[in-house]
Amino acid sequence: MSVFTKVSAEQLAGWLKNYSLGTLLDLQGIAAGIENTNYFVTTTHGKFVLTLFEKLQSHELPFYLNLMSHLSRHGIPSPKPIANFDDELLSILNGKPASIVTCLSGQPIEQPGAADCAEVGEMLADMHLAGRSYSASMPNPRGPHWWNATAPRLRQILPADEVELLDAEVHFQSRHRFDDLPRGVIHADLFRDNVLFTDGAIGGVIDFYFACSDALLYDVAIAVNDWCVRRGGLDAAKTTALLDAYHATRTFTENEKRAWPVMLRAGALRFWVSRLFDFHLPRAGELTHAKDPAHFRNILRGHIAAKPEFAV
Amino acid sequence: MSVFTKVSAEQLAGWLKNYSLGTLLDLQGIAAGIENTNYFVTTTHGKFVLTLFEKLQSHELPFYLNLMSHLSRHGIPSPKPIANFDDELLSILNGKPASIVTCLSGQPIEQPGAADCAEVGEMLADMHLAGRSYSASMPNPRGPHWWNATAPRLRQILPADEVELLDAEVHFQSRHRFDDLPRGVIHADLFRDNVLFTDGAIGGVIDFYFACSDALLYDVAIAVNDWCVRRGGLDAAKTTALLDAYHATRTFTENEKRAWPVMLRAGALRFWVSRLFDFHLPRAGELTHAKDPAHFRNILRGHIAAKPEFAV
């Protein structure tokens, strides 16, 4: 259950008096999510999602909210934050920073086919192109600096063969800085549960709270590691479909093609480390929906063994 | 037929390469509208409306496009103009200023009930409140200055009793300046054909190309003159429903209540004069979809006879 801060209909109706969203009709807590309080909100103007931010601070939020607003302005089906009468996307509700965004249509798909992967590739490229005119930036909080700092804390917990794998991969990645790759704003978490499909088309891209500034190819690697994975490695047809569709919208550079095998490993390392951390070292009082870290360890091992070539 | 400038799928696909809207799937000319060329455009990201502006110039368009963008940002279901990779809402297609906006759902209703009028009243008040943070302004091109200039040209055409009515009303309005009323950005054309309903709720408010800066009450009068009219005057139940719903969202001032009978007449005069002009003095080469001017002459006469009181 993810309603950490309760909001009554009366409290919300009062808060909504500062918005052009009509009259409140319904309010339902949302069980999913482990970081924020979320409600489905229905007004005479439509259906929205209310978020009360439980960990992110007010000064951290404009990067994410303005990004969603920018992408929506460019036709990306991202949640559109609604501005209040002060023209602000963020205000305080029950003591927490709060925002209300449009509710997008569709459902995640667990077993995507190659055609779905192609849709994702095209949408990701479109997001990267639209993001070029977004002026704010945000260093990646889960980049090399973070895994260099985190890996030593995991060493005491892991079996010897995993310590060896972790040390070797952190060292391997430190030899590749990717400074010559196109950079920009990335979603950084474009897993299957963050893309909503409706009638075979993408109706929504959600959860921008890991978005940051980094190599665009890193975003592609994160997506491929989830959308195109099969037991023991990548599904060639799905990977080709995603990369081809991306490439048709934003052309990969030669440097990106060369960096691909290393970037796939970087994407796997990032989620292996964060899942290890959430699994073994949860923060006090944190709800533990920790996912199995072994999944990304296996993907990393698969990439190291297979040395996947760039397919485009 | 309102496709003055033809656009081929190939030309549009080329233009769309500067947008994050995915791949073009379909393109259909729209017959409605007499001022611009409009197409329905379907891409892998959804359905949109493409407009090529045939009369408005590039420098005049940002007021309207930024207004629609602003209202959409505030949750008003107005068409949302899509920005291109230069973050511009406007660019050139086949030599014409062109913009692509989201396609809204719903259909106009010809015979609204009191409940529909209440929805319109609430939405209009929400638009006025959201418009407060819109910084641009645009003098009303169909205000007193315009009807003072236009009336003399009509005098030669009209029968004596209508000349008398026109002169008397222009004189009457000149004695009321409305400087003490709340002002802001208004739609100025919120007739039944510009509001789309879906399942009894407003799914879209369209056609912002008469929007301007003026007394907010003038916008209410224009809406009431269309939504609440019945043979010989206003339907009391519909008028009360629209005004009550507006008032519940934005409280009318005492000055507005006093100005109401005069403002209803101003709204009727404005459309009587423009319809007379379009009917008798069409511009060369203009498609004449001119509507019967007598409709607003009768409304004006009805208001003068009835002296409608403010119902809230």
Coordinates of C-alpha atoms in Angstrom, one line a residue:
Chain A
M1 CA 0.0 0.0 0.0
S2 CA 1.5 3.3 -1.1
V3 CA -0.7 5.9 0.5
F4 CA 1.8 7.3 3.1
T5 CA 0.0 10.6 3.4
K6 CA -3.8 10.4 3.5
V7 CA -5.8 13.0 1.6
S8 CA -9.5 13.5 2.2
A9 CA -11.9 14.5 -0.6
E10 CA -12.5 17.7 1.4
Q11 CA -8.8 18.5 1.6
L12 CA -8.3 17.8 -2.1
A13 CA -11.3 19.9 -3.1
G14 CA -9.8 22.8 -1.2
W15 CA -6.4 22.4 -2.9
L16 CA -8.1 22.1 -6.3
K17 CA -9.7 25.5 -5.9
N18 CA -6.3 26.8 -7.1
Y19 CA -6.6 24.8 -10.3
S20 CA -8.8 25.0 -13.5
L21 CA -9.8 21.3 -13.2
G22 CA -13.5 21.6 -12.4
T23 CA -15.3 19.9 -9.6
L24 CA -13.9 16.8 -7.8
L25 CA -15.9 13.7 -8.5
D26 CA -13.8 10.9 -7.1
L27 CA -10.5 10.1 -5.3
Q28 CA -8.9 6.6 -5.1
G29 CA -5.6 5.7 -3.5
I30 CA -3.1 3.8 -5.8
A31 CA -1.4 0.7 -4.3
A32 CA 1.5 0.6 -6.7
G33 CA 4.7 2.6 -6.2
I34 CA 7.1 2.6 -3.2
E35 CA 8.4 6.1 -3.1
N36 CA 5.4 8.5 -3.3
T37 CA 1.7 8.7 -2.3
N38 CA -0.5 8.5 -5.4
Y39 CA -4.2 8.9 -6.0
F40 CA -6.4 8.6 -9.0
V41 CA -8.4 11.9 -9.1
T42 CA -11.5 12.3 -11.3
T43 CA -13.0 15.8 -11.9
T44 CA -15.5 17.2 -14.3
H45 CA -12.6 17.8 -16.6
G46 CA -11.3 14.2 -16.7
K47 CA -9.0 11.7 -14.9
F48 CA -5.7 12.7 -13.3
V49 CA -3.0 11.3 -11.0
L50 CA -2.2 13.2 -7.8
T51 CA 1.3 12.6 -6.4
L52 CA 2.5 13.7 -2.9
F53 CA 6.3 13.4 -2.9
E54 CA 7.5 11.6 0.2
K55 CA 11.3 11.7 -0.4
L56 CA 12.1 14.1 -3.2
Q57 CA 12.3 17.7 -2.0
S58 CA 10.6 20.7 -3.5
H59 CA 13.8 22.0 -5.0
E60 CA 14.6 18.7 -6.7
L61 CA 11.2 18.4 -8.4
P62 CA 11.1 21.1 -11.1
F63 CA 13.6 19.2 -13.2
Y64 CA 11.2 16.2 -13.5
L65 CA 8.0 18.2 -13.7
N66 CA 9.3 20.6 -16.3
L67 CA 10.7 17.7 -18.3
M68 CA 7.3 16.0 -18.4
S69 CA 5.7 19.2 -19.4
H70 CA 8.3 19.8 -22.1
L71 CA 7.9 16.3 -23.5
S72 CA 4.1 16.6 -23.5
R73 CA 4.4 19.9 -25.4
H74 CA 6.4 18.0 -28.0
G75 CA 3.8 15.3 -28.4
I76 CA 5.4 12.6 -26.3
P77 CA 2.6 10.8 -24.4
S78 CA 4.2 11.6 -21.0
P79 CA 2.1 12.6 -18.0
K80 CA 1.3 16.3 -18.3
P81 CA 1.7 18.2 -15.0
I82 CA -1.2 20.7 -14.6
A83 CA -0.3 24.3 -13.6
N84 CA -2.2 26.1 -10.9
F85 CA -3.4 29.7 -10.9
D86 CA 0.1 30.8 -9.9
D87 CA 1.3 29.0 -13.1
E88 CA 3.2 26.5 -10.9
L89 CA 3.4 22.8 -11.5
L90 CA 4.1 22.1 -7.8
S91 CA 2.5 23.2 -4.5
I92 CA 2.0 21.9 -1.0
L93 CA -0.8 19.5 0.0
N94 CA -1.0 18.2 3.6
G95 CA 2.6 19.3 4.2
K96 CA 4.1 17.5 1.2
P97 CA 5.2 18.8 -2.2
A98 CA 2.3 17.7 -4.6
S99 CA 1.6 17.7 -8.3
I100 CA -1.4 16.6 -10.4
V101 CA -0.8 15.2 -13.8
T102 CA -2.9 13.8 -16.6
C103 CA -3.8 10.1 -16.4
L104 CA -2.6 8.2 -19.5
S105 CA -4.4 5.4 -21.2
G106 CA -3.2 1.8 -21.7
Q107 CA -1.6 -1.1 -19.8
P108 CA 2.0 -2.4 -19.6
I109 CA 2.7 -5.5 -21.6
E110 CA 4.8 -8.2 -19.9
Q111 CA 5.6 -10.3 -23.0
P112 CA 6.4 -7.8 -25.8
G113 CA 6.9 -8.9 -29.4
A114 CA 9.3 -7.5 -31.9
A115 CA 6.7 -5.0 -33.1
D116 CA 6.2 -3.7 -29.5
C117 CA 10.0 -3.3 -29.2
A118 CA 10.0 -1.3 -32.4
E119 CA 7.4 1.1 -31.0
V120 CA 9.6 1.5 -27.9
G121 CA 12.7 2.2 -30.0
E122 CA 10.9 4.9 -32.0
M123 CA 9.4 6.5 -28.9
L124 CA 12.7 6.5 -27.1
A125 CA 14.4 8.2 -30.1
D126 CA 11.6 10.7 -30.3
M127 CA 12.0 11.5 -26.6
H128 CA 15.7 12.0 -27.1
L129 CA 15.2 14.4 -30.0
A130 CA 12.4 16.3 -28.1
G131 CA 14.7 16.5 -25.1
R132 CA 17.4 18.5 -27.1
S133 CA 15.5 21.7 -26.5
Y134 CA 15.1 21.0 -22.7
S135 CA 17.5 23.4 -21.1
A136 CA 17.8 22.0 -17.5
S137 CA 20.3 19.3 -16.7
M138 CA 20.7 16.8 -13.8
P139 CA 23.8 14.6 -13.2
N140 CA 22.9 10.9 -13.2
P141 CA 22.6 9.9 -9.6
R142 CA 23.1 6.2 -10.5
G143 CA 26.2 6.7 -12.7
P144 CA 29.8 5.6 -12.3
H145 CA 30.4 7.8 -9.3
W146 CA 27.5 6.1 -7.5
W147 CA 28.5 2.5 -8.3
N148 CA 32.1 3.2 -7.5
A149 CA 31.0 4.4 -4.1
T150 CA 28.4 1.6 -3.6
A151 CA 30.4 -1.4 -4.7
P152 CA 32.7 -1.5 -1.7
R153 CA 29.8 -1.7 0.7
L154 CA 28.4 -4.7 -1.2
R155 CA 31.7 -6.6 -1.2
Q156 CA 31.2 -7.8 2.4
I157 CA 27.8 -9.3 1.6
L158 CA 28.4 -11.1 -1.7
P159 CA 29.9 -14.5 -2.3
A160 CA 33.5 -14.5 -3.7
D161 CA 32.6 -15.1 -7.3
E162 CA 30.2 -12.1 -7.3
V163 CA 32.7 -9.9 -5.6
E164 CA 35.1 -10.8 -8.4
L165 CA 32.5 -10.1 -11.1
L166 CA 31.6 -6.8 -9.5
D167 CA 35.2 -5.6 -9.0
A168 CA 36.1 -6.6 -12.5
E169 CA 33.1 -4.9 -14.1
V170 CA 33.5 -1.6 -12.1
H171 CA 37.2 -1.6 -13.2
F172 CA 36.2 -2.4 -16.8
Q173 CA 33.6 0.4 -16.9
S174 CA 36.2 2.9 -15.4
R175 CA 38.3 2.4 -18.6
H176 CA 35.3 3.6 -20.8
R177 CA 34.1 7.2 -20.2
F178 CA 31.8 7.6 -23.2
D179 CA 32.7 11.3 -23.5
D180 CA 32.4 11.1 -27.3
L181 CA 28.8 9.9 -27.3
P182 CA 25.7 12.1 -27.9
R183 CA 24.3 13.2 -24.5
G184 CA 21.1 14.7 -23.4
V185 CA 18.1 14.1 -21.1
I186 CA 17.3 10.4 -20.7
H187 CA 14.5 8.5 -19.0
A188 CA 16.9 6.0 -17.4
D189 CA 14.2 3.5 -16.4
L190 CA 12.3 2.7 -19.5
F191 CA 11.3 -0.8 -18.4
R192 CA 8.2 -2.6 -19.5
D193 CA 6.2 -1.4 -16.5
N194 CA 6.8 2.2 -17.5
V195 CA 5.2 2.0 -21.0
L196 CA 1.5 1.8 -21.4
F197 CA 0.1 0.2 -24.6
T198 CA -3.4 0.7 -26.0
D199 CA -4.5 -1.2 -29.1
G200 CA -0.9 -2.0 -30.0
A201 CA 0.3 1.6 -29.8
I202 CA 2.1 3.4 -27.0
G203 CA -0.5 5.5 -25.0
G204 CA 1.8 6.5 -22.2
V205 CA 5.4 6.7 -21.0
I206 CA 5.5 7.1 -17.2
D207 CA 7.7 7.4 -14.2
F208 CA 10.3 10.1 -15.0
Y209 CA 11.8 10.3 -11.5
F210 CA 15.1 8.6 -12.6
A211 CA 15.4 11.0 -15.6
C212 CA 18.8 12.7 -15.8
S213 CA 21.5 13.9 -18.2
D214 CA 23.6 11.2 -19.6
A215 CA 24.7 9.4 -22.8
L216 CA 21.6 8.7 -25.0
L217 CA 22.9 5.2 -25.7
Y218 CA 22.8 4.4 -22.0
D219 CA 19.0 4.9 -22.2
V220 CA 18.8 2.5 -25.2
A221 CA 20.9 -0.1 -23.3
I222 CA 18.7 0.1 -20.3
A223 CA 15.6 -0.4 -22.5
V224 CA 17.1 -3.3 -24.5
N225 CA 18.2 -5.0 -21.3
D226 CA 14.5 -5.2 -20.2
W227 CA 12.5 -5.3 -23.5
C228 CA 14.7 -7.7 -25.5
V229 CA 16.0 -10.0 -22.8
R230 CA 15.5 -13.8 -22.9
R231 CA 17.0 -16.5 -20.7
G232 CA 20.8 -16.3 -21.2
G233 CA 21.0 -13.2 -23.3
L234 CA 19.2 -10.9 -25.8
D235 CA 16.5 -11.9 -28.3
A236 CA 18.1 -11.0 -31.6
A237 CA 14.8 -10.2 -33.4
K238 CA 13.5 -8.0 -30.7
T239 CA 16.9 -6.2 -30.2
T240 CA 17.1 -5.6 -34.0
A241 CA 13.5 -4.3 -34.1
L242 CA 14.1 -1.8 -31.2
L243 CA 17.5 -0.6 -32.5
D244 CA 16.3 -0.3 -36.2
A245 CA 13.3 1.7 -35.2
Y246 CA 15.4 4.0 -33.0
H247 CA 18.0 4.4 -35.8
A248 CA 15.3 5.3 -38.3
T249 CA 14.3 8.3 -36.1
R250 CA 17.7 9.3 -34.6
T251 CA 20.7 7.9 -36.5
F252 CA 23.3 6.2 -34.3
T253 CA 26.8 7.5 -34.6
E254 CA 29.8 5.3 -35.3
N255 CA 31.0 5.9 -31.8
E256 CA 27.7 4.7 -30.4
K257 CA 27.9 1.5 -32.4
R258 CA 31.4 0.8 -31.1
A259 CA 30.3 1.6 -27.5
W260 CA 27.3 -0.7 -27.6
P261 CA 28.7 -3.9 -26.0
V262 CA 30.2 -1.8 -23.1
M263 CA 27.0 0.2 -22.7
L264 CA 24.9 -2.9 -22.4
R265 CA 27.1 -4.0 -19.6
A266 CA 26.9 -0.6 -17.9
G267 CA 23.1 -0.8 -18.0
A268 CA 23.2 -4.2 -16.4
L269 CA 25.8 -3.2 -13.8
R270 CA 23.7 -0.2 -12.7
F271 CA 20.6 -2.3 -12.0
W272 CA 22.5 -5.2 -10.5
V273 CA 24.1 -2.8 -8.0
S274 CA 20.9 -1.0 -7.1
R275 CA 19.0 -4.2 -6.7
L276 CA 21.8 -5.7 -4.5
F277 CA 21.7 -2.5 -2.4
D278 CA 17.9 -2.5 -2.0
F279 CA 17.9 -6.2 -1.3
H280 CA 20.8 -6.4 1.3
L281 CA 20.9 -2.8 2.6
P282 CA 17.4 -1.4 2.7
R283 CA 17.1 2.0 4.3
A284 CA 15.5 2.1 7.7
G285 CA 11.7 2.2 7.5
E286 CA 11.7 1.6 3.8
L287 CA 9.1 -0.7 2.3
T288 CA 11.0 -3.5 0.7
H289 CA 9.6 -4.4 -2.7
A290 CA 13.2 -5.4 -3.5
K291 CA 13.6 -7.3 -6.7
D292 CA 15.9 -10.3 -7.3
P293 CA 19.4 -8.9 -8.0
A294 CA 20.4 -12.2 -9.7
H295 CA 18.4 -11.2 -12.8
F296 CA 20.8 -8.4 -13.7
R297 CA 23.9 -10.4 -12.6
N298 CA 22.9 -13.0 -15.1
I299 CA 22.3 -10.4 -17.8
L300 CA 25.7 -8.9 -17.1
R301 CA 27.4 -12.3 -17.3
G302 CA 25.6 -13.0 -20.5
H303 CA 26.8 -9.8 -22.1
I304 CA 30.4 -10.4 -21.0
A305 CA 30.3 -13.9 -22.5
A306 CA 28.4 -13.0 -25.7
K307 CA 30.1 -9.7 -26.5
P308 CA 26.9 -8.6 -28.5
E309 CA 27.6 -6.8 -31.7
F310 CA 25.6 -3.8 -32.7
A311 CA 22.8 -5.0 -34.9
V312 CA 22.0 -1.9 -37.0
Chain B
M1 CA -14.5 22.5 -49.0
S2 CA -11.8 24.1 -46.9
V3 CA -8.5 22.8 -48.3
F4 CA -7.1 25.9 -49.9
T5 CA -3.5 24.6 -49.8
K6 CA -3.0 20.9 -50.7
V7 CA -0.6 18.9 -48.7
S8 CA 0.6 15.5 -49.9
A9 CA 1.5 12.7 -47.5
E10 CA 5.1 13.0 -48.7
Q11 CA 5.2 16.7 -48.0
L12 CA 3.7 16.2 -44.6
A13 CA 6.0 13.3 -43.7
G14 CA 9.0 15.5 -44.5
W15 CA 7.6 18.4 -42.4
L16 CA 7.0 15.9 -39.5
K17 CA 10.7 14.9 -39.4
N18 CA 11.1 18.1 -37.3
Y19 CA 8.5 16.8 -34.7
S20 CA 8.4 14.0 -32.2
L21 CA 5.1 12.6 -33.5
G22 CA 6.3 9.2 -34.9
T23 CA 5.4 8.0 -38.3
L24 CA 2.6 9.4 -40.5
L25 CA -0.2 6.9 -41.0
D26 CA -3.1 8.9 -42.5
L27 CA -4.0 12.4 -43.7
Q28 CA -7.6 13.6 -44.4
G29 CA -8.7 17.1 -45.5
I30 CA -11.4 18.7 -43.3
A31 CA -14.3 20.3 -45.0
A32 CA -15.4 22.6 -42.2
G33 CA -13.9 26.0 -41.6
I34 CA -13.7 28.9 -44.0
E35 CA -10.5 30.7 -43.0
N36 CA -7.8 28.0 -42.9
T37 CA -6.8 24.7 -44.5
N38 CA -7.2 21.9 -42.0
Y39 CA -6.3 18.2 -42.1
F40 CA -6.8 15.3 -39.7
V41 CA -3.4 13.7 -39.2
T42 CA -2.9 10.3 -37.7
T43 CA 0.6 9.2 -36.7
T44 CA 1.9 6.3 -34.5
H45 CA 1.5 8.7 -31.6
G46 CA -2.1 9.5 -32.1
K47 CA -4.5 11.8 -33.9
F48 CA -3.8 15.5 -34.6
V49 CA -5.2 18.5 -36.5
L50 CA -2.9 20.3 -39.0
T51 CA -3.7 23.9 -39.8
L52 CA -2.3 26.0 -42.6
F53 CA -3.1 29.6 -41.9
E54 CA -4.4 31.3 -45.1
K55 CA -5.1 34.8 -43.7
L56 CA -3.5 35.2 -40.3
Q57 CA 0.1 36.1 -40.6
S58 CA 3.1 34.5 -38.8
H59 CA 3.5 37.4 -36.4
E60 CA -0.2 37.3 -35.4
L61 CA -0.2 33.6 -34.5
P62 CA 1.9 33.3 -31.4
F63 CA -0.9 35.0 -29.3
Y64 CA -3.3 32.2 -30.2
L65 CA -1.0 29.3 -30.2
N66 CA 0.7 30.2 -26.9
L67 CA -2.8 30.8 -25.4
M68 CA -3.9 27.3 -26.4
S69 CA -0.7 25.9 -25.0
H70 CA -1.1 27.8 -21.8
L71 CA -4.7 26.7 -21.3
S72 CA -3.8 23.1 -22.0
R73 CA -1.0 23.4 -19.4
H74 CA -3.7 24.4 -17.0
G75 CA -6.0 21.4 -17.7
I76 CA -8.4 23.2 -20.0
P77 CA -9.3 20.7 -22.8
S78 CA -8.2 23.1 -25.5
P79 CA -6.2 21.9 -28.5
K80 CA -2.5 21.6 -27.5
P81 CA -0.1 22.9 -30.2
I82 CA 2.8 20.5 -30.6
A83 CA 6.3 22.0 -30.5
N84 CA 8.9 21.0 -33.1
F85 CA 12.6 20.3 -32.5
D86 CA 13.3 24.1 -32.4
D87 CA 10.7 24.3 -29.6
E88 CA 8.5 26.3 -31.9
L89 CA 4.7 25.9 -32.2
L90 CA 4.7 27.4 -35.7
S91 CA 6.6 26.7 -38.8
I92 CA 6.2 26.9 -42.6
L93 CA 4.6 24.2 -44.7
N94 CA 4.0 24.6 -48.4
G95 CA 4.6 28.3 -48.0
K96 CA 2.0 28.9 -45.3
P97 CA 2.4 29.3 -41.5
A98 CA 1.4 25.9 -40.1
S99 CA 0.8 24.3 -36.7
I100 CA -0.2 20.9 -35.6
V101 CA -2.4 20.5 -32.5
T102 CA -3.9 17.5 -30.6
C103 CA -7.3 16.3 -31.8
L104 CA -9.9 16.5 -29.1
S105 CA -12.7 14.0 -28.5
G106 CA -16.5 14.7 -28.6
Q107 CA -19.1 16.3 -30.7
P108 CA -21.0 19.6 -30.5
I109 CA -24.5 19.5 -29.3
E110 CA -27.2 21.5 -31.0
Q111 CA -29.9 21.4 -28.4
P112 CA -28.2 21.8 -25.0
G113 CA -30.1 21.3 -21.8
A114 CA -29.6 23.3 -18.6
A115 CA -27.0 20.7 -17.3
D116 CA -24.9 21.3 -20.5
C117 CA -25.1 25.0 -20.0
A118 CA -23.9 24.6 -16.5
E119 CA -20.8 22.7 -17.8
V120 CA -20.1 25.5 -20.2
G121 CA -20.4 28.1 -17.4
E122 CA -18.0 26.3 -15.2
M123 CA -15.5 25.7 -18.1
L124 CA -15.7 29.4 -19.1
A125 CA -14.9 30.5 -15.6
D126 CA -12.0 28.0 -15.4
M127 CA -10.7 29.4 -18.7
H128 CA -10.9 32.9 -17.3
L129 CA -9.1 32.0 -14.1
A130 CA -6.4 30.0 -16.0
G131 CA -6.0 33.0 -18.4
R132 CA -4.9 35.3 -15.5
S133 CA -1.4 33.9 -15.7
Y134 CA -1.2 34.4 -19.5
S135 CA 1.0 37.4 -20.0
A136 CA 0.3 38.3 -23.7
S137 CA -2.5 40.6 -24.7
M138 CA -4.5 41.3 -27.9
P139 CA -6.9 44.2 -28.3
N140 CA -10.4 43.0 -29.3
P141 CA -10.5 43.4 -33.1
R142 CA -14.4 43.2 -33.0
G143 CA -14.9 45.7 -30.2
P144 CA -16.5 49.2 -30.1
H145 CA -13.8 50.6 -32.3
W146 CA -14.7 48.1 -34.9
W147 CA -18.4 48.4 -34.8
N148 CA -18.2 52.2 -34.8
A149 CA -16.2 52.0 -38.0
T150 CA -18.3 49.3 -39.6
A151 CA -21.8 50.6 -38.8
P152 CA -21.7 53.6 -41.3
R153 CA -20.9 51.2 -44.1
L154 CA -24.0 49.1 -43.3
R155 CA -26.3 52.1 -43.1
Q156 CA -26.7 52.3 -46.9
I157 CA -27.7 48.7 -47.1
L158 CA -30.2 48.3 -44.3
P159 CA -33.9 49.2 -44.2
A160 CA -34.8 52.2 -42.2
D161 CA -36.0 50.5 -39.0
E162 CA -32.7 48.5 -38.9
V163 CA -30.6 51.6 -39.4
E164 CA -32.4 53.2 -36.5
L165 CA -31.8 50.1 -34.3
L166 CA -28.1 50.0 -35.3
D167 CA -27.5 53.7 -34.7
A168 CA -29.4 53.7 -31.4
E169 CA -27.5 50.6 -30.1
V170 CA -24.0 51.9 -31.2
H171 CA -24.9 55.1 -29.4
F172 CA -26.2 53.3 -26.4
Q173 CA -23.1 51.1 -26.1
S174 CA -20.8 54.2 -26.4
R175 CA -22.3 55.4 -23.1
H176 CA -21.0 52.3 -21.4
R177 CA -17.3 51.7 -21.3
F178 CA -17.0 48.8 -18.9
D179 CA -13.7 50.0 -17.5
D180 CA -14.6 48.9 -14.0
L181 CA -15.1 45.2 -15.0
P182 CA -12.6 42.4 -14.5
R183 CA -10.7 41.9 -17.8
G184 CA -8.5 39.2 -19.2
V185 CA -8.1 36.9 -22.1
I186 CA -11.5 35.8 -23.5
H187 CA -12.5 33.1 -26.1
A188 CA -15.0 35.6 -27.6
D189 CA -16.7 32.9 -29.8
L190 CA -17.8 30.2 -27.4
F191 CA -20.8 29.1 -29.5
R192 CA -22.2 25.6 -29.5
D193 CA -20.1 24.5 -32.4
N194 CA -16.9 25.3 -30.5
V195 CA -17.5 23.0 -27.6
L196 CA -17.2 19.2 -27.9
F197 CA -19.1 17.0 -25.6
T198 CA -18.3 13.4 -24.8
D199 CA -20.6 11.3 -22.5
G200 CA -22.2 14.5 -21.1
A201 CA -18.9 16.2 -20.2
I202 CA -16.9 18.7 -22.2
G203 CA -14.1 17.0 -24.0
G204 CA -12.9 20.0 -26.0
V205 CA -13.1 23.7 -26.4
I206 CA -11.9 24.7 -29.9
D207 CA -11.4 27.6 -32.3
F208 CA -9.4 30.2 -30.4
Y209 CA -8.8 32.5 -33.3
F210 CA -11.1 35.2 -32.1
A211 CA -9.6 35.2 -28.6
C212 CA -8.5 38.6 -27.3
S213 CA -8.2 40.7 -24.2
D214 CA -11.5 42.2 -23.0
A215 CA -14.1 42.2 -20.2
L216 CA -14.6 38.7 -18.9
L217 CA -18.4 39.3 -18.7
Y218 CA -18.4 40.0 -22.5
D219 CA -17.3 36.4 -23.0
V220 CA -20.2 35.2 -20.7
A221 CA -22.7 37.3 -22.7
I222 CA -21.5 35.9 -26.0
A223 CA -21.9 32.3 -24.6
V224 CA -25.3 33.0 -23.1
N225 CA -26.6 34.6 -26.3
D226 CA -25.9 31.3 -28.1
W227 CA -26.3 28.5 -25.4
C228 CA -29.4 29.9 -23.6
V229 CA -31.3 31.5 -26.4
R230 CA -34.9 30.6 -27.3
R231 CA -37.3 32.2 -29.7
G232 CA -37.8 35.8 -28.5
G233 CA -35.3 35.8 -25.7
L234 CA -33.3 33.8 -23.2
D235 CA -34.4 30.6 -21.6
A236 CA -34.4 31.4 -17.9
A237 CA -33.5 27.9 -16.6
K238 CA -30.5 27.6 -19.0
T239 CA -29.3 31.1 -18.3
T240 CA -29.4 30.6 -14.5
A241 CA -27.6 27.2 -14.9
L242 CA -24.8 28.7 -16.9
L243 CA -24.4 31.8 -14.7
D244 CA -24.7 29.9 -11.4
A245 CA -22.0 27.4 -12.5
Y246 CA -19.7 30.2 -13.6
H247 CA -20.3 32.1 -10.4
A248 CA -19.5 29.1 -8.3
T249 CA -16.0 29.0 -9.9
R250 CA -15.4 32.7 -10.4
T251 CA -17.6 35.1 -8.3
F252 CA -19.2 37.8 -10.3
T253 CA -18.6 41.3 -9.0
E254 CA -21.4 43.7 -8.2
N255 CA -20.3 45.9 -11.2
E256 CA -20.6 42.8 -13.5
K257 CA -24.1 42.2 -12.2
R258 CA -25.1 45.8 -13.0
A259 CA -23.5 45.7 -16.4
W260 CA -25.2 42.4 -17.5
P261 CA -28.2 43.8 -19.5
V262 CA -25.9 46.1 -21.4
M263 CA -23.3 43.4 -22.0
L264 CA -25.9 41.0 -23.4
R265 CA -26.8 43.7 -25.9
A266 CA -23.1 44.3 -26.7
G267 CA -22.6 40.6 -27.5
A268 CA -25.7 40.6 -29.7
L269 CA -24.6 43.8 -31.5
R270 CA -21.1 42.4 -32.2
F271 CA -22.5 39.4 -34.0
W272 CA -25.3 41.2 -35.8
V273 CA -22.8 43.6 -37.3
S274 CA -20.3 41.0 -38.3
R275 CA -23.0 38.8 -39.9
L276 CA -24.4 41.8 -41.7
F277 CA -21.0 42.6 -43.0
D278 CA -20.2 39.1 -44.1
F279 CA -23.7 38.8 -45.7
H280 CA -23.8 42.1 -47.6
L281 CA -20.1 43.0 -48.0
P282 CA -18.1 39.8 -48.5
R283 CA -14.5 40.2 -49.3
A284 CA -13.5 39.5 -52.9
G285 CA -12.8 35.8 -53.4
E286 CA -14.2 34.8 -50.0
L287 CA -16.2 31.7 -49.6
T288 CA -19.6 32.8 -48.4
H289 CA -20.8 30.6 -45.6
A290 CA -22.6 33.8 -44.3
K291 CA -25.1 33.2 -41.6
D292 CA -28.5 35.0 -41.3
P293 CA -27.9 38.4 -39.6
A294 CA -31.5 38.6 -38.6
H295 CA -30.9 36.0 -35.8
F296 CA -28.8 38.5 -33.8
R297 CA -31.0 41.4 -34.7
N298 CA -33.8 39.6 -33.1
I299 CA -31.8 38.7 -30.0
L300 CA -30.7 42.4 -29.7
R301 CA -34.4 43.5 -30.0
G302 CA -35.4 40.9 -27.4
H303 CA -32.8 42.1 -24.9
I304 CA -33.8 45.8 -25.4
A305 CA -37.4 44.9 -24.8
A306 CA -36.9 42.5 -21.9
K307 CA -34.1 44.3 -20.0
P308 CA -33.0 40.9 -18.6
E309 CA -32.0 41.0 -14.9
F310 CA -28.9 39.3 -13.7
A311 CA -30.0 35.9 -12.4
V312 CA -27.3 35.0 -9.8

